[in-house]
Amino acid sequence: FWPNISDTMVTSGRTHGTPLSSRQRKPRLYHRASLSSSTVPALILLAAHAVAAFAPPSAHRFSWVSSALSAAPLSALPCPDTEFHAAEIRRLISSPSPDWPGALSILRSRALDADAAAGTRLHNVALTCLCRSGRAEHADAALDLLRDMRDGTAGQDSPPDGWSYVEVIQGCGRTGRAERIAGLLDWVEADAAVRGRELLLEGIPYGAAACAVGASVSEIGALADRMVAACGGAPRPSAVDAVLSALKRTCSLAGAEAALRLLVAQGRSMDDGPEGHNAVLGAFAKSGGGADAADAATAVLARMEQGDWPAPDAVSYNILIDAWAR
């Protein structure tokens, strides 16, 4: 019933201001709370129930308790806020003995009373916990929950957003269910066509998919092409970097060359920094291509030095040294 607790500490008459030294610091006494209009009645009713339970029957000074309880029984207290339910869902799913049915029961009951944003938020908490557990049965449950969100059966109004898809895609990758990822991308593209392109998150679901599909250069390259097409040729740098990292992990010259083609096609801004180009340098260094790979990395660094691409940093030169050492 305390949804707006702040971290302001009241110690020896000081509520805020200059931090105290270790010698001056006093034990924490209490937190200052910001009480909303729904919190105050809840606290009053909770106090009334406590008094009714522990006060002597003859205590006439508590006569207001009976009238308060008759007006609003404990079952009518306002529901804890979304964060309270989110924490409970996390606890049930992430415990050593996960209770997914219990978490689902909370999710269903709370989603019916929540608005669209809060409903989606609660479902995303559940998806995150399920997909990051590493359990195959949890990945299956997450996929079923995402399907319910799309169909409208998960709650009154809890449609998936882009991050819902990202979590489930990553969960499929963690549990060896990469064959489902193409279908998930079909879902996100279909939803984006109806509800808006912001669901694409400028390519982040495709970057997550590239990291999850394995070590096939052709599969990752196909995902890169699909990402560029879906995002109108302008995916965000972080999504491209995820694809570049996936290509780098293939440890092949073909993967390094595909990474370079993707980076050139994207036309990265000079303000984006050298991270993407460093990923390409690393792909060449770890490709096993010998002197040919080192020559290609040197050519990339030369263009960075010439000002065609973002300027190299210390990491860029370290990667090139590593390429020649290999």
mmCIF file of C-alpha atoms in Angstrom:
data_model
loop_
_atom_site.group_PDB
_atom_site.id
_atom_site.type_symbol
_atom_site.label_atom_id
_atom_site.label_comp_id
_atom_site.label_asym_id
_atom_site.label_seq_id
_atom_site.Cartn_x
_atom_site.Cartn_y
_atom_site.Cartn_z
ATOM 1 C CA PHE A 1 0.000 0.000 0.000
ATOM 2 C CA TRP A 2 3.039 2.313 -0.250
ATOM 3 C CA PRO A 3 3.503 2.736 -4.018
ATOM 4 C CA ASN A 4 5.320 6.067 -3.967
ATOM 5 C CA ILE A 5 8.054 5.578 -1.387
ATOM 6 C CA SER A 6 10.986 7.895 -2.033
ATOM 7 C CA ASP A 7 14.577 7.357 -0.996
ATOM 8 C CA THR A 8 14.709 10.568 1.029
ATOM 9 C CA MET A 9 16.251 9.782 4.393
ATOM 10 C CA VAL A 10 15.403 11.715 7.535
ATOM 11 C CA THR A 11 18.304 11.667 9.971
ATOM 12 C CA SER A 12 18.759 13.909 13.027
ATOM 13 C CA GLY A 13 16.599 16.675 11.648
ATOM 14 C CA ARG A 14 18.074 16.597 8.100
ATOM 15 C CA THR A 15 15.756 15.616 5.266
ATOM 16 C CA HIS A 16 18.060 16.275 2.341
ATOM 17 C CA GLY A 17 21.049 18.349 1.315
ATOM 18 C CA THR A 18 24.765 17.837 1.801
ATOM 19 C CA PRO A 19 25.651 14.160 2.435
ATOM 20 C CA LEU A 20 26.884 13.401 5.928
ATOM 21 C CA SER A 21 30.351 12.005 6.511
ATOM 22 C CA SER A 22 30.793 8.498 7.882
ATOM 23 C CA ARG A 23 31.226 9.903 11.388
ATOM 24 C CA GLN A 24 28.230 12.203 11.153
ATOM 25 C CA ARG A 25 25.872 9.726 9.523
ATOM 26 C CA LYS A 26 23.070 8.514 11.793
ATOM 27 C CA PRO A 27 20.954 5.385 11.466
ATOM 28 C CA ARG A 28 18.042 5.666 9.092
ATOM 29 C CA LEU A 29 14.879 6.559 10.958
ATOM 30 C CA TYR A 30 12.217 6.448 8.322
ATOM 31 C CA HIS A 31 11.465 7.190 4.680
ATOM 32 C CA ARG A 32 9.439 10.123 3.573
ATOM 33 C CA ALA A 33 6.466 8.806 1.653
ATOM 34 C CA SER A 34 4.436 10.527 -1.008
ATOM 35 C CA LEU A 35 0.890 9.349 -0.455
ATOM 36 C CA SER A 36 -1.503 9.243 -3.361
ATOM 37 C CA SER A 37 -5.228 9.778 -3.007
ATOM 38 C CA SER A 38 -5.822 6.018 -3.218
ATOM 39 C CA THR A 39 -3.119 5.166 -0.673
ATOM 40 C CA VAL A 40 -4.453 7.217 2.253
ATOM 41 C CA PRO A 41 -7.895 5.526 2.369
ATOM 42 C CA ALA A 42 -6.178 2.161 2.089
ATOM 43 C CA LEU A 43 -3.951 2.913 5.072
ATOM 44 C CA ILE A 44 -6.908 4.136 7.118
ATOM 45 C CA LEU A 45 -8.886 0.982 6.396
ATOM 46 C CA LEU A 46 -5.877 -1.227 7.080
ATOM 47 C CA ALA A 47 -5.426 0.511 10.441
ATOM 48 C CA ALA A 48 -9.109 0.014 11.172
ATOM 49 C CA HIS A 49 -8.820 -3.730 10.629
ATOM 50 C CA ALA A 50 -5.726 -3.881 12.822
ATOM 51 C CA VAL A 51 -7.477 -1.996 15.621
ATOM 52 C CA ALA A 52 -10.551 -4.195 15.314
ATOM 53 C CA ALA A 53 -8.383 -7.281 15.637
ATOM 54 C CA PHE A 54 -6.308 -6.228 18.643
ATOM 55 C CA ALA A 55 -8.285 -3.616 20.611
ATOM 56 C CA PRO A 56 -10.377 -4.670 23.638
ATOM 57 C CA PRO A 57 -14.099 -4.907 22.862
ATOM 58 C CA SER A 58 -14.883 -2.295 25.511
ATOM 59 C CA ALA A 59 -12.622 0.339 23.971
ATOM 60 C CA HIS A 60 -15.331 2.851 23.095
ATOM 61 C CA ARG A 61 -12.744 5.284 21.729
ATOM 62 C CA PHE A 62 -12.445 2.965 18.712
ATOM 63 C CA SER A 63 -16.126 3.189 17.835
ATOM 64 C CA TRP A 64 -15.193 4.735 14.457
ATOM 65 C CA VAL A 65 -13.681 1.378 13.474
ATOM 66 C CA SER A 66 -16.998 -0.416 13.094
ATOM 67 C CA SER A 67 -18.448 2.276 10.891
ATOM 68 C CA ALA A 68 -15.299 2.329 8.743
ATOM 69 C CA LEU A 69 -15.364 -1.442 8.291
ATOM 70 C CA SER A 70 -19.056 -1.530 7.488
ATOM 71 C CA ALA A 71 -18.547 1.144 4.852
ATOM 72 C CA ALA A 72 -15.569 -0.561 3.183
ATOM 73 C CA PRO A 73 -14.538 -4.146 4.047
ATOM 74 C CA LEU A 74 -10.938 -5.298 3.586
ATOM 75 C CA SER A 75 -11.758 -6.926 0.263
ATOM 76 C CA ALA A 76 -12.621 -3.481 -1.099
ATOM 77 C CA LEU A 77 -9.152 -2.048 -0.449
ATOM 78 C CA PRO A 78 -7.479 -0.673 -3.585
ATOM 79 C CA CYS A 79 -5.311 -3.223 -5.414
ATOM 80 C CA PRO A 80 -1.546 -2.744 -5.071
ATOM 81 C CA ASP A 81 -0.059 -1.015 -8.078
ATOM 82 C CA THR A 82 1.439 -2.597 -11.173
ATOM 83 C CA GLU A 83 4.951 -2.774 -9.734
ATOM 84 C CA PHE A 84 3.699 -4.776 -6.770
ATOM 85 C CA HIS A 85 2.155 -7.377 -9.079
ATOM 86 C CA ALA A 86 5.245 -7.340 -11.295
ATOM 87 C CA ALA A 87 7.454 -8.131 -8.296
ATOM 88 C CA GLU A 88 5.142 -10.968 -7.256
ATOM 89 C CA ILE A 89 5.194 -12.423 -10.786
ATOM 90 C CA ARG A 90 8.991 -12.270 -10.817
ATOM 91 C CA ARG A 91 9.149 -14.026 -7.456
ATOM 92 C CA LEU A 92 6.854 -16.842 -8.498
ATOM 93 C CA ILE A 93 8.593 -17.535 -11.820
ATOM 94 C CA SER A 94 12.209 -17.014 -10.723
ATOM 95 C CA SER A 95 12.062 -18.982 -7.474
ATOM 96 C CA PRO A 96 13.951 -22.311 -7.166
ATOM 97 C CA SER A 97 10.573 -24.023 -7.562
ATOM 98 C CA PRO A 98 8.868 -21.890 -10.233
ATOM 99 C CA ASP A 99 5.107 -21.482 -9.934
ATOM 100 C CA TRP A 100 4.032 -20.496 -13.444
ATOM 101 C CA PRO A 101 0.325 -21.328 -12.858
ATOM 102 C CA GLY A 102 0.302 -19.026 -9.828
ATOM 103 C CA ALA A 103 2.001 -16.244 -11.758
ATOM 104 C CA LEU A 104 -0.404 -16.717 -14.643
ATOM 105 C CA SER A 105 -3.366 -16.450 -12.279
ATOM 106 C CA ILE A 106 -2.101 -13.092 -10.981
ATOM 107 C CA LEU A 107 -1.386 -11.962 -14.514
ATOM 108 C CA ARG A 108 -4.852 -12.814 -15.781
ATOM 109 C CA SER A 109 -6.705 -11.213 -12.874
ATOM 110 C CA ARG A 110 -4.620 -8.045 -12.863
ATOM 111 C CA ALA A 111 -4.595 -7.573 -16.649
ATOM 112 C CA LEU A 112 -8.387 -7.381 -16.698
ATOM 113 C CA ASP A 113 -8.254 -4.316 -14.426
ATOM 114 C CA ALA A 114 -5.256 -2.627 -16.055
ATOM 115 C CA ASP A 115 -5.046 -0.260 -18.963
ATOM 116 C CA ALA A 116 -3.237 -1.292 -22.137
ATOM 117 C CA ALA A 117 0.185 -0.010 -21.069
ATOM 118 C CA ALA A 118 0.040 -1.602 -17.616
ATOM 119 C CA GLY A 119 -1.296 -4.875 -19.014
ATOM 120 C CA THR A 120 1.484 -5.097 -21.570
ATOM 121 C CA ARG A 121 4.025 -4.177 -18.889
ATOM 122 C CA LEU A 122 2.910 -7.039 -16.634
ATOM 123 C CA HIS A 123 2.938 -9.525 -19.481
ATOM 124 C CA ASN A 124 6.421 -8.397 -20.505
ATOM 125 C CA VAL A 125 7.647 -9.004 -16.953
ATOM 126 C CA ALA A 126 6.333 -12.552 -17.183
ATOM 127 C CA LEU A 127 7.869 -13.038 -20.642
ATOM 128 C CA THR A 128 11.239 -11.791 -19.415
ATOM 129 C CA CYS A 129 11.285 -14.156 -16.434
ATOM 130 C CA LEU A 130 10.174 -17.116 -18.525
ATOM 131 C CA CYS A 131 12.588 -16.513 -21.387
ATOM 132 C CA ARG A 132 15.622 -15.864 -19.210
ATOM 133 C CA SER A 133 15.185 -18.933 -17.048
ATOM 134 C CA GLY A 134 16.764 -21.170 -19.683
ATOM 135 C CA ARG A 135 14.015 -23.777 -19.214
ATOM 136 C CA ALA A 136 12.551 -25.305 -22.344
ATOM 137 C CA GLU A 137 9.069 -25.547 -20.819
ATOM 138 C CA HIS A 138 9.229 -21.874 -19.893
ATOM 139 C CA ALA A 139 10.145 -20.929 -23.463
ATOM 140 C CA ASP A 140 7.076 -22.844 -24.640
ATOM 141 C CA ALA A 141 4.919 -21.071 -22.043
ATOM 142 C CA ALA A 142 6.287 -17.700 -23.192
ATOM 143 C CA LEU A 143 5.378 -18.474 -26.788
ATOM 144 C CA ASP A 144 1.850 -19.431 -25.739
ATOM 145 C CA LEU A 145 1.538 -16.244 -23.686
ATOM 146 C CA LEU A 146 2.711 -14.113 -26.604
ATOM 147 C CA ARG A 147 0.130 -15.798 -28.841
ATOM 148 C CA ASP A 148 -2.588 -15.010 -26.269
ATOM 149 C CA MET A 149 -1.466 -11.376 -26.178
ATOM 150 C CA ARG A 150 -1.797 -11.151 -29.960
ATOM 151 C CA ASP A 151 -5.194 -12.863 -29.959
ATOM 152 C CA GLY A 152 -6.543 -10.670 -27.169
ATOM 153 C CA THR A 153 -7.168 -13.580 -24.788
ATOM 154 C CA ALA A 154 -4.361 -12.680 -22.351
ATOM 155 C CA GLY A 155 -6.254 -9.765 -20.876
ATOM 156 C CA GLN A 156 -8.736 -7.069 -21.679
ATOM 157 C CA ASP A 157 -6.156 -5.070 -23.630
ATOM 158 C CA SER A 158 -2.556 -6.291 -23.401
ATOM 159 C CA PRO A 159 -1.149 -6.262 -26.952
ATOM 160 C CA PRO A 160 2.531 -7.175 -27.374
ATOM 161 C CA ASP A 161 5.046 -4.459 -28.088
ATOM 162 C CA GLY A 162 8.432 -4.759 -29.753
ATOM 163 C CA TRP A 163 10.156 -5.809 -26.539
ATOM 164 C CA SER A 164 7.694 -8.675 -26.095
ATOM 165 C CA TYR A 165 8.972 -10.152 -29.342
ATOM 166 C CA VAL A 166 12.613 -9.485 -28.480
ATOM 167 C CA GLU A 167 12.330 -11.442 -25.219
ATOM 168 C CA VAL A 168 10.618 -14.433 -26.827
ATOM 169 C CA ILE A 169 13.116 -14.500 -29.713
ATOM 170 C CA GLN A 170 15.985 -14.527 -27.243
ATOM 171 C CA GLY A 171 14.257 -17.224 -25.209
ATOM 172 C CA CYS A 172 13.942 -19.415 -28.296
ATOM 173 C CA GLY A 173 17.641 -18.941 -28.967
ATOM 174 C CA ARG A 174 18.606 -19.900 -25.417
ATOM 175 C CA THR A 175 16.599 -23.124 -25.498
ATOM 176 C CA GLY A 176 17.523 -24.336 -28.993
ATOM 177 C CA ARG A 177 14.251 -23.375 -30.650
ATOM 178 C CA ALA A 178 15.732 -21.262 -33.442
ATOM 179 C CA GLU A 179 13.327 -22.752 -35.979
ATOM 180 C CA ARG A 180 10.521 -20.698 -34.407
ATOM 181 C CA ILE A 181 12.251 -17.354 -34.896
ATOM 182 C CA ALA A 182 11.238 -16.827 -38.537
ATOM 183 C CA GLY A 183 7.591 -17.223 -37.510
ATOM 184 C CA LEU A 184 8.027 -14.707 -34.682
ATOM 185 C CA LEU A 185 9.431 -12.175 -37.143
ATOM 186 C CA ASP A 186 6.382 -12.818 -39.338
ATOM 187 C CA TRP A 187 4.211 -11.945 -36.341
ATOM 188 C CA VAL A 188 6.036 -8.718 -35.537
ATOM 189 C CA GLU A 189 5.907 -7.589 -39.172
ATOM 190 C CA ALA A 190 2.188 -8.381 -39.390
ATOM 191 C CA ASP A 191 1.488 -6.466 -36.157
ATOM 192 C CA ALA A 192 3.627 -3.541 -37.319
ATOM 193 C CA ALA A 193 1.606 -3.317 -40.522
ATOM 194 C CA VAL A 194 -1.570 -2.894 -38.465
ATOM 195 C CA ARG A 195 -0.457 -1.077 -35.304
ATOM 196 C CA GLY A 196 2.535 0.971 -36.447
ATOM 197 C CA ARG A 197 6.168 0.590 -37.408
ATOM 198 C CA GLU A 198 7.359 1.431 -33.913
ATOM 199 C CA LEU A 199 6.835 -2.246 -33.101
ATOM 200 C CA LEU A 200 9.885 -2.993 -35.241
ATOM 201 C CA LEU A 201 12.060 -1.052 -32.767
ATOM 202 C CA GLU A 202 14.148 -0.008 -35.777
ATOM 203 C CA GLY A 203 15.460 -3.522 -36.249
ATOM 204 C CA ILE A 204 16.205 -4.749 -32.715
ATOM 205 C CA PRO A 205 14.102 -7.966 -33.048
ATOM 206 C CA TYR A 206 16.162 -8.855 -36.133
ATOM 207 C CA GLY A 207 19.403 -8.264 -34.261
ATOM 208 C CA ALA A 208 18.161 -10.554 -31.483
ATOM 209 C CA ALA A 209 17.216 -13.153 -34.079
ATOM 210 C CA ALA A 210 20.659 -12.962 -35.700
ATOM 211 C CA CYS A 211 22.288 -13.688 -32.347
ATOM 212 C CA ALA A 212 19.971 -16.655 -31.772
ATOM 213 C CA VAL A 213 19.974 -18.539 -35.086
ATOM 214 C CA GLY A 214 23.454 -20.033 -34.763
ATOM 215 C CA ALA A 215 26.638 -19.878 -36.812
ATOM 216 C CA SER A 216 25.285 -19.943 -40.356
ATOM 217 C CA VAL A 217 26.530 -16.987 -42.400
ATOM 218 C CA SER A 218 23.744 -17.449 -44.938
ATOM 219 C CA GLU A 219 21.013 -17.387 -42.273
ATOM 220 C CA ILE A 220 22.444 -14.302 -40.592
ATOM 221 C CA GLY A 221 22.882 -12.597 -43.959
ATOM 222 C CA ALA A 222 19.251 -13.312 -44.828
ATOM 223 C CA LEU A 223 18.157 -11.796 -41.514
ATOM 224 C CA ALA A 224 20.279 -8.724 -42.199
ATOM 225 C CA ASP A 225 18.611 -8.265 -45.597
ATOM 226 C CA ARG A 226 15.189 -8.720 -44.018
ATOM 227 C CA MET A 227 16.004 -6.157 -41.319
ATOM 228 C CA VAL A 228 17.136 -3.539 -43.822
ATOM 229 C CA ALA A 229 14.016 -4.079 -45.935
ATOM 230 C CA ALA A 230 11.614 -3.944 -42.963
ATOM 231 C CA CYS A 231 13.205 -0.786 -41.531
ATOM 232 C CA GLY A 232 13.229 1.096 -44.829
ATOM 233 C CA GLY A 233 16.990 0.797 -45.183
ATOM 234 C CA ALA A 234 17.706 2.586 -41.891
ATOM 235 C CA PRO A 235 17.895 0.189 -38.923
ATOM 236 C CA ARG A 236 19.283 1.630 -35.729
ATOM 237 C CA PRO A 237 23.047 1.166 -35.128
ATOM 238 C CA SER A 238 22.546 -1.110 -32.111
ATOM 239 C CA ALA A 239 20.489 -3.529 -34.228
ATOM 240 C CA VAL A 240 23.157 -3.558 -36.941
ATOM 241 C CA ASP A 241 25.865 -4.073 -34.307
ATOM 242 C CA ALA A 242 24.008 -7.154 -33.049
ATOM 243 C CA VAL A 243 24.023 -8.622 -36.562
ATOM 244 C CA LEU A 244 27.698 -7.733 -36.944
ATOM 245 C CA SER A 245 28.490 -9.506 -33.674
ATOM 246 C CA ALA A 246 26.613 -12.578 -34.879
ATOM 247 C CA LEU A 247 28.624 -12.576 -38.107
ATOM 248 C CA LYS A 248 31.822 -12.127 -36.110
ATOM 249 C CA ARG A 249 31.031 -15.242 -34.071
ATOM 250 C CA THR A 250 30.946 -17.356 -37.229
ATOM 251 C CA CYS A 251 34.762 -17.019 -37.280
ATOM 252 C CA SER A 252 34.804 -17.175 -41.057
ATOM 253 C CA LEU A 253 36.099 -14.951 -43.803
ATOM 254 C CA ALA A 254 32.670 -15.098 -45.473
ATOM 255 C CA GLY A 255 31.088 -13.803 -42.262
ATOM 256 C CA ALA A 256 33.590 -10.939 -42.044
ATOM 257 C CA GLU A 257 32.960 -9.964 -45.653
ATOM 258 C CA ALA A 258 29.193 -10.081 -45.086
ATOM 259 C CA ALA A 259 29.633 -7.847 -42.024
ATOM 260 C CA LEU A 260 31.574 -5.319 -44.085
ATOM 261 C CA ARG A 261 28.912 -5.307 -46.812
ATOM 262 C CA LEU A 262 26.172 -4.719 -44.239
ATOM 263 C CA LEU A 263 28.045 -1.856 -42.637
ATOM 264 C CA VAL A 264 28.744 -0.179 -45.989
ATOM 265 C CA ALA A 265 25.109 -0.630 -47.076
ATOM 266 C CA GLN A 266 23.856 0.927 -43.865
ATOM 267 C CA GLY A 267 25.847 4.114 -44.434
ATOM 268 C CA ARG A 268 26.642 4.695 -40.767
ATOM 269 C CA SER A 269 26.899 8.287 -39.587
ATOM 270 C CA MET A 270 30.233 9.700 -38.480
ATOM 271 C CA ASP A 271 28.600 10.517 -35.134
ATOM 272 C CA ASP A 272 27.828 6.861 -34.370
ATOM 273 C CA GLY A 273 31.383 6.063 -33.291
ATOM 274 C CA PRO A 274 33.709 3.266 -34.379
ATOM 275 C CA GLU A 275 31.984 0.363 -32.606
ATOM 276 C CA GLY A 276 30.418 -1.089 -35.745
ATOM 277 C CA HIS A 277 33.658 -0.864 -37.700
ATOM 278 C CA ASN A 278 35.554 -2.369 -34.781
ATOM 279 C CA ALA A 279 33.172 -5.318 -34.963
ATOM 280 C CA VAL A 280 34.058 -5.735 -38.640
ATOM 281 C CA LEU A 281 37.762 -5.526 -37.807
ATOM 282 C CA GLY A 282 37.262 -8.197 -35.162
ATOM 283 C CA ALA A 283 35.387 -10.381 -37.630
ATOM 284 C CA PHE A 284 38.369 -10.286 -39.993
ATOM 285 C CA ALA A 285 40.823 -10.863 -37.139
ATOM 286 C CA LYS A 286 38.981 -13.998 -35.938
ATOM 287 C CA SER A 287 38.029 -15.321 -39.369
ATOM 288 C CA GLY A 288 41.044 -17.599 -39.740
ATOM 289 C CA GLY A 289 41.735 -16.045 -43.124
ATOM 290 C CA GLY A 290 45.412 -15.457 -42.443
ATOM 291 C CA ALA A 291 47.184 -12.665 -44.303
ATOM 292 C CA ASP A 292 44.195 -12.045 -46.585
ATOM 293 C CA ALA A 293 41.996 -11.284 -43.584
ATOM 294 C CA ALA A 294 44.682 -9.040 -42.061
ATOM 295 C CA ASP A 295 44.987 -7.153 -45.368
ATOM 296 C CA ALA A 296 41.225 -6.633 -45.454
ATOM 297 C CA ALA A 297 41.264 -5.357 -41.858
ATOM 298 C CA THR A 298 44.091 -2.976 -42.735
ATOM 299 C CA ALA A 299 42.041 -1.594 -45.636
ATOM 300 C CA VAL A 300 39.081 -0.977 -43.306
ATOM 301 C CA LEU A 301 41.277 0.845 -40.805
ATOM 302 C CA ALA A 302 42.844 2.920 -43.577
ATOM 303 C CA ARG A 303 39.436 4.212 -44.636
ATOM 304 C CA MET A 304 38.656 5.035 -41.021
ATOM 305 C CA GLU A 305 41.885 7.039 -40.802
ATOM 306 C CA GLN A 306 41.113 8.837 -44.065
ATOM 307 C CA GLY A 307 37.827 10.139 -42.704
ATOM 308 C CA ASP A 308 35.531 8.042 -44.918
ATOM 309 C CA TRP A 309 34.233 6.264 -41.803
ATOM 310 C CA PRO A 310 34.254 7.128 -38.075
ATOM 311 C CA ALA A 311 37.762 7.714 -36.740
ATOM 312 C CA PRO A 312 39.495 4.690 -35.183
ATOM 313 C CA ASP A 313 40.148 4.456 -31.470
ATOM 314 C CA ALA A 314 42.658 2.451 -29.425
ATOM 315 C CA VAL A 315 40.487 -0.646 -29.733
ATOM 316 C CA SER A 316 40.648 -0.424 -33.525
ATOM 317 C CA TYR A 317 44.442 -0.529 -33.537
ATOM 318 C CA ASN A 318 44.565 -3.338 -30.979
ATOM 319 C CA ILE A 319 42.261 -5.440 -33.164
ATOM 320 C CA LEU A 320 44.432 -4.818 -36.235
ATOM 321 C CA ILE A 321 47.557 -5.856 -34.303
ATOM 322 C CA ASP A 322 45.712 -9.030 -33.276
ATOM 323 C CA ALA A 323 44.728 -9.689 -36.903
ATOM 324 C CA TRP A 324 48.367 -9.567 -38.038
ATOM 325 C CA ALA A 325 49.506 -11.624 -35.049
ATOM 326 C CA ARG A 326 47.096 -14.356 -36.047
#
